[in-house]
XYZ file of C-alpha atoms in Angstrom:
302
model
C 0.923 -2.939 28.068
C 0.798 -5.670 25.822
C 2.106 -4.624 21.899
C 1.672 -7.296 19.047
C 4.774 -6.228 16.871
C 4.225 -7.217 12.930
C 7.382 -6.650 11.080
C 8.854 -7.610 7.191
C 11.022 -5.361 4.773
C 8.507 -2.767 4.525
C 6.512 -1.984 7.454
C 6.788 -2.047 11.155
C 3.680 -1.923 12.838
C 2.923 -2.206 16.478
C -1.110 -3.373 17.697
C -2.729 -2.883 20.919
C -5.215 -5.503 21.611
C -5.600 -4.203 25.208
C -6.844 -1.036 23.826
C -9.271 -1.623 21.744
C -6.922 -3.076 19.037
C -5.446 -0.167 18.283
C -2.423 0.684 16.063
C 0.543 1.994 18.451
C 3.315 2.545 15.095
C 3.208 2.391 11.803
C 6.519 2.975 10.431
C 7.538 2.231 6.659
C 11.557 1.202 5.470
C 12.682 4.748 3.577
C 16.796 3.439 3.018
C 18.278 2.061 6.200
C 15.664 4.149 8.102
C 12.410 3.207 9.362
C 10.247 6.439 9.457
C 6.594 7.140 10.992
C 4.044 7.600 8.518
C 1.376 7.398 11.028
C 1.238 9.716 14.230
C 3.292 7.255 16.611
C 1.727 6.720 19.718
C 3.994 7.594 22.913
C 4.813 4.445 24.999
C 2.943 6.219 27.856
C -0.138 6.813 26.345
C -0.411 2.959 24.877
C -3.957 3.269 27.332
C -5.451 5.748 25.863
C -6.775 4.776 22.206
C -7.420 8.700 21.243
C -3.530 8.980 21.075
C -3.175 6.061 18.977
C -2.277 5.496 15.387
C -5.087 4.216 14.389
C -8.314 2.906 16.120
C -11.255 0.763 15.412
C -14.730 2.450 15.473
C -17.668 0.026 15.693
C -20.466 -0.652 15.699
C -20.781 2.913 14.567
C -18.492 5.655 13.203
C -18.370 8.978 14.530
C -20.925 10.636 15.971
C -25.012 10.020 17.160
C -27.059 13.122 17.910
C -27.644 13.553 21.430
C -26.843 9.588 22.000
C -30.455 8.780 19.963
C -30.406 6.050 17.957
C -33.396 5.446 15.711
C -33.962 2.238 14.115
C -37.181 0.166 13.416
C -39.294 2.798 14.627
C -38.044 2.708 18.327
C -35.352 5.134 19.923
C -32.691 4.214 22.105
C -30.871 6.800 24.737
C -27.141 5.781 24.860
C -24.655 7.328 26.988
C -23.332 10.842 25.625
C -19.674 12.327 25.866
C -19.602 15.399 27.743
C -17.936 17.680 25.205
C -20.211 17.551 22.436
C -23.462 15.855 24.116
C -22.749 13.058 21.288
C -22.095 9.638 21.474
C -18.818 9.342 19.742
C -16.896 6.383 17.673
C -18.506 3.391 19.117
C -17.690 1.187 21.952
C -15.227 -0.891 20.779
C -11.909 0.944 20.985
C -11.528 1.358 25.119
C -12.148 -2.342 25.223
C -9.844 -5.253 25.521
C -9.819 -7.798 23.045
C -8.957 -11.146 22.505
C -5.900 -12.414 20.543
C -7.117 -15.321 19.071
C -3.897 -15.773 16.473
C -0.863 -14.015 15.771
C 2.648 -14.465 13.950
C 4.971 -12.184 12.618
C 3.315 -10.830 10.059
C -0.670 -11.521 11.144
C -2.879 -11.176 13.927
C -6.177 -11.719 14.420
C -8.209 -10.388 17.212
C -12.232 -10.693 18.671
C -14.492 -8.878 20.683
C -18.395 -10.489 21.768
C -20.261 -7.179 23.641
C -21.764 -9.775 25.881
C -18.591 -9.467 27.995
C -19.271 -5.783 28.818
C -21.911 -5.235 30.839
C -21.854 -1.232 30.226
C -21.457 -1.556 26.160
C -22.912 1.199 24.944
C -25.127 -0.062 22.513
C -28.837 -1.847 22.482
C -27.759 -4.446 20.150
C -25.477 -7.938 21.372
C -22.443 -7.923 18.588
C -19.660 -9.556 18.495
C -16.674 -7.951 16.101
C -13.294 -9.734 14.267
C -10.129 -7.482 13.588
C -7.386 -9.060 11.580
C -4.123 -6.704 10.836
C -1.737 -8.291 8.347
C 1.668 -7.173 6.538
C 1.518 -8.105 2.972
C 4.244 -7.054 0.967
C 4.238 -3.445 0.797
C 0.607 -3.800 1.810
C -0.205 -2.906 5.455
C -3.994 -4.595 5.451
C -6.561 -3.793 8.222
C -9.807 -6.131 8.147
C -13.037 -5.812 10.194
C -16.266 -8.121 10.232
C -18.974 -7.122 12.649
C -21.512 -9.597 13.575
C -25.513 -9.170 15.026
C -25.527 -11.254 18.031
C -29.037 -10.315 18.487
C -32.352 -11.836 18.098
C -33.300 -8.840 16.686
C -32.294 -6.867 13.507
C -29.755 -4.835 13.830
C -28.212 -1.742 12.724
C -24.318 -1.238 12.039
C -21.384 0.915 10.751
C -18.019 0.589 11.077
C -14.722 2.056 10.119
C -10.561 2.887 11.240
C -9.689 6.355 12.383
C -6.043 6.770 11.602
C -3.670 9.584 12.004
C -1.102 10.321 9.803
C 2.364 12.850 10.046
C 2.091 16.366 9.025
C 5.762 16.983 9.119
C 7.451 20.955 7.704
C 7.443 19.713 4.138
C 3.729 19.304 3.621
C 2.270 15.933 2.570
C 0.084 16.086 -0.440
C -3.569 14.184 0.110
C -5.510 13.280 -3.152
C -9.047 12.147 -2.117
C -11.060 10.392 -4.782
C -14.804 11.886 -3.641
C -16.929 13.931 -5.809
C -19.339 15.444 -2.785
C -19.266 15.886 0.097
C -21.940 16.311 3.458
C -22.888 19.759 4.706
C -21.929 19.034 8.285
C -23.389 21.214 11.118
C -21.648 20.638 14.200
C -19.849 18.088 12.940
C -23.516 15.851 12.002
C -24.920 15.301 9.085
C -28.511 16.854 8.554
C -29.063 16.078 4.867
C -28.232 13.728 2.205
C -24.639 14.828 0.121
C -24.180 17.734 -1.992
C -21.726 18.308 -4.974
C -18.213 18.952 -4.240
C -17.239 22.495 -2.813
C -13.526 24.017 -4.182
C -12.321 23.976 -0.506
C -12.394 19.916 -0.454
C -12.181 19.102 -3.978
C -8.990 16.607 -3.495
C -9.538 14.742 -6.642
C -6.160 15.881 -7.551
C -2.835 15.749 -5.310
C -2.303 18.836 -2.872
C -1.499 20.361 0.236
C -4.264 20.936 3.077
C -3.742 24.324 3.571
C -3.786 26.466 6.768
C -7.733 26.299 7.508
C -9.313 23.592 9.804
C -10.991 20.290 7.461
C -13.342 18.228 9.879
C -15.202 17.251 7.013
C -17.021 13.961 5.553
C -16.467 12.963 1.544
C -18.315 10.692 -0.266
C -19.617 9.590 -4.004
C -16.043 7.501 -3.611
C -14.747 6.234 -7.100
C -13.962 3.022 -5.126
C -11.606 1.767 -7.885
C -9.631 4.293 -7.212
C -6.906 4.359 -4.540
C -7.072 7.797 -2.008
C -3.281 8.948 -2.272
C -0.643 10.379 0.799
C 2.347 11.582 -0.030
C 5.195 12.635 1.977
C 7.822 14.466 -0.289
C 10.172 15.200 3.201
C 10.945 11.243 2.516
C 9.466 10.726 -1.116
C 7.194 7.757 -0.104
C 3.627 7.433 -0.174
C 0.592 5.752 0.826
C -2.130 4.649 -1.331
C -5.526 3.591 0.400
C -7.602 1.165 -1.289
C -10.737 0.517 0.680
C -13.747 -2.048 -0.191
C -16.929 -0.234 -1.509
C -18.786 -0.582 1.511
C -16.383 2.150 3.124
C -18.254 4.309 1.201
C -16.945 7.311 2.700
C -13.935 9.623 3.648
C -14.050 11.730 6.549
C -10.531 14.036 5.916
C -9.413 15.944 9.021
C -6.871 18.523 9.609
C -6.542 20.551 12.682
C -4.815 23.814 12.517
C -0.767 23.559 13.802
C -1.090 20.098 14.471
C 1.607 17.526 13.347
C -0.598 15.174 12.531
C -4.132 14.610 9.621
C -6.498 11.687 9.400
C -8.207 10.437 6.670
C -11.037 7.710 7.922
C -12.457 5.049 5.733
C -16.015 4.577 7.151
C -18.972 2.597 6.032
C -21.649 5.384 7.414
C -21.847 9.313 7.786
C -21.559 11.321 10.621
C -25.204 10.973 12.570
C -25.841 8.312 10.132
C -28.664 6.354 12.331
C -30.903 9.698 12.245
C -30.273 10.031 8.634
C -31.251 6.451 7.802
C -34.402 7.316 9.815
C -35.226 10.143 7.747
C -35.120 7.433 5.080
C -31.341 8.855 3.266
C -30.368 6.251 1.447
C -26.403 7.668 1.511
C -26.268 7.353 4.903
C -24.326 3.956 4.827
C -25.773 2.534 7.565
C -26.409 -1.566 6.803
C -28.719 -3.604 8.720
C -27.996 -6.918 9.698
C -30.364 -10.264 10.223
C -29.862 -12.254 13.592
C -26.626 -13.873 12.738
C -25.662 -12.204 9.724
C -22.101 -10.336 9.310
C -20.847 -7.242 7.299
C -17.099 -7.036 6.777
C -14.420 -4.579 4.919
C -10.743 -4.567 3.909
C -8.856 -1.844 3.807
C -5.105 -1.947 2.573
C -2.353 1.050 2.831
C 0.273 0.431 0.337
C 4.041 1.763 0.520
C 5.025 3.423 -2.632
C 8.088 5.356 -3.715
C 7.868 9.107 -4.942
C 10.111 10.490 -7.133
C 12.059 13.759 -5.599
């Protein structure tokens, strides 16, 4: 399995164009150490893009009710995933894609869903992924294209996984509501912000289950992780068309995500229902959406 390594003095970062351009490692310089931020991804399971770091989900984030997508007045069956009856992420991240340009510190990667016969989607796209080091700045870009004659729906977003080592990390989330999610979808536009997710300020995740999506995102402000078992951090900055967190913590699990994503969970059906908050853009024949998101390396104090 193929692994584009990206390196300088603050990051090492490891990229999986094979599977879907996934992350594989993302490790940060704490001393003479490097240490894992993000969930590392065991050599074995480089395949399989749900063990990843970090992968791409596009042209859609999370989940579609029962596969039906509803645009333009039509309604298109896709295929479903046979755990939730959902269709789940997109179709971008089990794919290969194309290394167009890489050095040691870049690398730029494509995708046209003309060469997949089976893409699970009604819509021709084609999709750009660029992951650079810059600085302290670990920068993941994404530019989605309507290859259609047709207009076209979209979404996009990055689902990475971060350590949840004994000494808790602290997550600060700048959202001020939230969606009422029922089985994980979206029925409704957002609400205010419950006590149980209000992350505006710095603290741990507790010991119940989040699986939750945040929104009304004060995009000038950065979402924070920090790690006091190493006394680094990470600060997300994300463009305002990410307008939405989805924060998730499994019980026992070493591991959290927090998922900058340009639409909600079920966001098609919500757009439908004519919910303006459900991100979801459309795009002209020929026209392109794109969004930068950048984790920065900081040092805590003890």
């Amino acid at each position: 399995m193929n692994v584009v390594a990206l390196e300088n003095e603050f990051w090492q970062v490891g990229i999986l164009p094979e599977t879907g351009a996934s992350t594989a490692y993302g490790r940060v310089r704490v001393g003479e150490d490097w240490v894992d931020l993000m969930r590392p991804t065991a050599p074995e399971d480089y395949g399989n893009s749900s063990k990843a770091a970090n992968f791409i989900m596009l042209p859609w984030c999370n989940r579609i009710r029962d596969g039906l997508l509803r645009f333009n007045g039509q309604t298109y069956q896709m295929r479903t995933e046979k755990d939730d009856g959902t269709a789940r992420h997109g179709d971008v991240r089990k794919r290969g894609w194309q290394v167009e340009s890489q050095s040691y510190q870049h690398v730029y990667l494509t995708l046209a869903s003309a060469d997949y016969a089976d893409m699970n989607y009604p819509f021709k796209f084609s999709a750009r992924a660029e992951y650079a080091l810059e600085g302290r700045d670990f920068v993941w870009r994404l530019t989605l294209k309507n290859e259609d004659t047709r207009p076209m729906p979209g979404g996009f977003g990055f689902h990475p996984y971060f350590v949840r080592p004994e000494v808790e990390p602290l997550v600060m989330v700048p959202c001020s509501a939230q969606f009422n999610l029922v089985n994980y979808l979206a029925e409704t536009g957002p609400v205010l912000l419950t006590n149980r997710l209000n992350f505006q300020q710095p603290r741990a995740l507790g010991n119940d289950e989040i699986n939750d999506v945040l929104t009304g995102r004060m995009v000038d402000a950065p979402a924070f992780m920090q790690f006091p078992a190493w006394n680094v951090g990470l600060l997300m900055r994300a463009d305002p068309i990410y307008r939405h967190l989805l924060l998730y913590a499994p019980v026992q699990q070493p591991f959290f995500a927090l998922e900058p994503m340009t639409n909600v969970n079920d966001g098609f059906n919500l757009l439908a229902k004519g919910i303006d908050e459900s991100g979801v853009f459309t795009l002209q024949p020929g026209e392109s959406q794109a969004g930068e998101v950048r984790l920065e390396m900081v040092t805590t104090s003890p």
